[in-house]
PDB file of C-alpha atoms in Angstrom:
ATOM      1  CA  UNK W1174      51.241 -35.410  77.514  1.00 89.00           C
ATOM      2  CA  UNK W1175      50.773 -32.345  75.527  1.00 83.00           C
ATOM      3  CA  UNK W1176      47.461 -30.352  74.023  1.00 78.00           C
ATOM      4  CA  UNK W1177      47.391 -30.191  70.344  1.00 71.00           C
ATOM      5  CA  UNK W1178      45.677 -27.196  68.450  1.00 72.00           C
ATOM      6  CA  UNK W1179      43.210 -29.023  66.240  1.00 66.00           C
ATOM      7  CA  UNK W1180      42.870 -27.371  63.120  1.00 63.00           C
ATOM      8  CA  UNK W1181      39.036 -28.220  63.166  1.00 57.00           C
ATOM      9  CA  UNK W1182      37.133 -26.712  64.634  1.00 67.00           C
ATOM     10  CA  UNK W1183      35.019 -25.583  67.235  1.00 77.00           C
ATOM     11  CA  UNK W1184      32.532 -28.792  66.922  1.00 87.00           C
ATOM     12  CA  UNK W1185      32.870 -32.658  66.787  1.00 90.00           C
ATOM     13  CA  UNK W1186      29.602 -35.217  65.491  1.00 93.00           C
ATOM     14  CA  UNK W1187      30.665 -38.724  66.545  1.00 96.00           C
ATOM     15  CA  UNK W1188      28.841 -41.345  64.671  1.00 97.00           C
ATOM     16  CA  UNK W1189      28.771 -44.700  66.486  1.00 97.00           C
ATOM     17  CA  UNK W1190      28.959 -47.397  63.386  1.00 94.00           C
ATOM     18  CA  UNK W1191      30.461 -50.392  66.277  1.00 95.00           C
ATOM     19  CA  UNK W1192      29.007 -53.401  65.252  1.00 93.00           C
ATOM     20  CA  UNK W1193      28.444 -56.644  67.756  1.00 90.00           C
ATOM     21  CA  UNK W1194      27.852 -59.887  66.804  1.00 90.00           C
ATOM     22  CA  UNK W1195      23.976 -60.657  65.942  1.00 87.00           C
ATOM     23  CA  UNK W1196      24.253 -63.909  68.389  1.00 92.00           C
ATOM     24  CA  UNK W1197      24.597 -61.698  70.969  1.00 90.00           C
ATOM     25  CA  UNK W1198      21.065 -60.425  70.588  1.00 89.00           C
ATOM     26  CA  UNK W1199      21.557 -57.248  71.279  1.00 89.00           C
ATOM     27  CA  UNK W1200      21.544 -54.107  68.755  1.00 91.00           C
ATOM     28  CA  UNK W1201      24.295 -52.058  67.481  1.00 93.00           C
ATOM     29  CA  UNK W1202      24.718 -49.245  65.407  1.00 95.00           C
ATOM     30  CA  UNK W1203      26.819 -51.092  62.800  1.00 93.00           C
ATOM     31  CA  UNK W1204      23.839 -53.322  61.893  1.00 92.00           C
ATOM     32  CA  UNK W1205      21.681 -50.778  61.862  1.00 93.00           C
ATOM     33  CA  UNK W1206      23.445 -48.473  59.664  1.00 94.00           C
ATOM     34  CA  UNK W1207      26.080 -46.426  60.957  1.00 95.00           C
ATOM     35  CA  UNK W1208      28.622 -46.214  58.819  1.00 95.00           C
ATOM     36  CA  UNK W1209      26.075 -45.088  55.988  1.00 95.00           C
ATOM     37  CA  UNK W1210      24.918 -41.962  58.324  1.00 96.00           C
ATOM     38  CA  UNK W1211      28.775 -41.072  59.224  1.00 96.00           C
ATOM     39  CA  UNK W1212      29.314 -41.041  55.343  1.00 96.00           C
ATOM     40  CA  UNK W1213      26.878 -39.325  54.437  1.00 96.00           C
ATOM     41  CA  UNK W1214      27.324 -36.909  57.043  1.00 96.00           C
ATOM     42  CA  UNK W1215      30.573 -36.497  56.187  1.00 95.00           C
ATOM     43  CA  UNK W1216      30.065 -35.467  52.294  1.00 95.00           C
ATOM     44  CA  UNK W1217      27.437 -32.721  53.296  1.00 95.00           C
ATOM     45  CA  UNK W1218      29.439 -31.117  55.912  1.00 93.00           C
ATOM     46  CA  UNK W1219      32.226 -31.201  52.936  1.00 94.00           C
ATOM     47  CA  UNK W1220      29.759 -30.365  50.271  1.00 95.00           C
ATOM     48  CA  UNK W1221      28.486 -27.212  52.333  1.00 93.00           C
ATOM     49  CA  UNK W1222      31.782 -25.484  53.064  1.00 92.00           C
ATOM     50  CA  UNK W1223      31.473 -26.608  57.020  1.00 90.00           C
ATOM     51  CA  UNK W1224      34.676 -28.866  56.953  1.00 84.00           C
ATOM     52  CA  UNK W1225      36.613 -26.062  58.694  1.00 81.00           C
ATOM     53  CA  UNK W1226      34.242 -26.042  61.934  1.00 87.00           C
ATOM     54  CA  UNK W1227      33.500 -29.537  62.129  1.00 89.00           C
ATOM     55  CA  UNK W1228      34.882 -33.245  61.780  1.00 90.00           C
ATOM     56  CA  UNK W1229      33.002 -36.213  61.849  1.00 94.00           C
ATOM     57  CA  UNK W1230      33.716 -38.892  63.363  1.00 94.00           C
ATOM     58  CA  UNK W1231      33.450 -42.520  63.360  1.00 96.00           C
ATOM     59  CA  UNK W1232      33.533 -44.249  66.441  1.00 96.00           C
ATOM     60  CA  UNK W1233      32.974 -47.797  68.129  1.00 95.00           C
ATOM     61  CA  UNK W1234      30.373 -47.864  70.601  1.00 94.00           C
ATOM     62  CA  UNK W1235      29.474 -45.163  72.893  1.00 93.00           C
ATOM     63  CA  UNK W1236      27.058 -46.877  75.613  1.00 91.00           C
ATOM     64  CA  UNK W1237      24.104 -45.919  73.698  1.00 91.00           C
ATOM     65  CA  UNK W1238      22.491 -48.874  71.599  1.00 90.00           C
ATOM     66  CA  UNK W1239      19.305 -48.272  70.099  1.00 92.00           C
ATOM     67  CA  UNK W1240      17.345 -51.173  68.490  1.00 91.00           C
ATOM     68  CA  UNK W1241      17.113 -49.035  65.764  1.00 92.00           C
ATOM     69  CA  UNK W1242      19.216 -45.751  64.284  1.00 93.00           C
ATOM     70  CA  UNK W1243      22.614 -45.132  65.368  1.00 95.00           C
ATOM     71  CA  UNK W1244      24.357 -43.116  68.313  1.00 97.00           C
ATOM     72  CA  UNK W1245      25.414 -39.802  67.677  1.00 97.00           C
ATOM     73  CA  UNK W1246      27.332 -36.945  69.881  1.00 96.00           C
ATOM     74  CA  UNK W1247      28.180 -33.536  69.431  1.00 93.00           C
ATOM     75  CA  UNK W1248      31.035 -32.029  71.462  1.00 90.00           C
ATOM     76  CA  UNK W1249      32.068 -29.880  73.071  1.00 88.00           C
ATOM     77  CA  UNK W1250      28.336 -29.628  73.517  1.00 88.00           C
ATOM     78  CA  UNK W1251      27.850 -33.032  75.721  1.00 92.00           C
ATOM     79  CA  UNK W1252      24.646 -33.949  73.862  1.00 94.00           C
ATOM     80  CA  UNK W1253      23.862 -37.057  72.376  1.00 95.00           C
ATOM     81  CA  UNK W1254      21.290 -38.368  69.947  1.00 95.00           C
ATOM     82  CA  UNK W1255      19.471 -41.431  68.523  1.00 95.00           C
ATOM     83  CA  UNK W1256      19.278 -41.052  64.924  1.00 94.00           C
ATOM     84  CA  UNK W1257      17.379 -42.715  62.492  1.00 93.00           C
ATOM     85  CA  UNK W1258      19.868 -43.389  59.545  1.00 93.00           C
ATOM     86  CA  UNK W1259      18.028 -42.293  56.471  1.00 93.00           C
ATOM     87  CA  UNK W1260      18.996 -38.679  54.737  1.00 92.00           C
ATOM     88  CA  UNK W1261      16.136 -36.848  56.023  1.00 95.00           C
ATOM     89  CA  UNK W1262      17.356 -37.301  59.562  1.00 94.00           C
ATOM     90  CA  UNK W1263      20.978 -36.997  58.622  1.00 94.00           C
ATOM     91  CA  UNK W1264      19.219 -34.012  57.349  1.00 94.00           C
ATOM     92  CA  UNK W1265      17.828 -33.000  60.758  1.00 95.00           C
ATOM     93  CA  UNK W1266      21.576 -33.364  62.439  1.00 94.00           C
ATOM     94  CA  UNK W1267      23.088 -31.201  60.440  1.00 92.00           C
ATOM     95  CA  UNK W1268      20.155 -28.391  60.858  1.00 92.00           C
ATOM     96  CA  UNK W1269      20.595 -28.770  64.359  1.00 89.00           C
ATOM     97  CA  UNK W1270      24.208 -28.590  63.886  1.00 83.00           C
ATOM     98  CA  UNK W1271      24.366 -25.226  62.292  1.00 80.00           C
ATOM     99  CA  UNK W1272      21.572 -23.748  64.640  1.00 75.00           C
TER     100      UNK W1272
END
């Protein structure tokens, strides 16, 4: 195994958009909107010039399942979030992002 230089950057916002099957009866991010925040997340980190500090991810599930909003994580900072999936919290991320 080898390290690879990224050529991102110095921060990583994985969006959780796994989605289980509703007969399970338990929640997931896919069903509640995931892949909508990772989208949109993705065209404003584009849209304001931050592409070349941070990537965002999609990602399956990552242990966290809200009944509603999605999972997200910033690394290398270690902290995760439950988002609501609407722009104004979207919003909210990316202020916290750029703190």
């Amino acid at each position: 195994m080898k390290p690879v230089k990224t050529p991102y950057a110095r921060r990583q916002m994985l969006v959780c958009f796994n989605s289980r099957d509703p007969a399970t009866g338990k929640p997931s991010c896919g069903m509640n909107g995931g892949a909508q925040l990772r989208d949109y997340l993705k065209k404003t980190v584009k849209e304001r010039g931050l592409k070349g500090d941070v990537i965002v991810t999609g990602t399956g599930c990552i242990d966290i399942c809200p009944a509603h909003g999605c999972a997200v994580a910033f690394q290398p900072d270690g902290e995760f979030f439950v988002s609501d999936t609407d722009e104004a919290s979207a919003e909210a991320l990316i202020a916290h992002l750029v703190r």
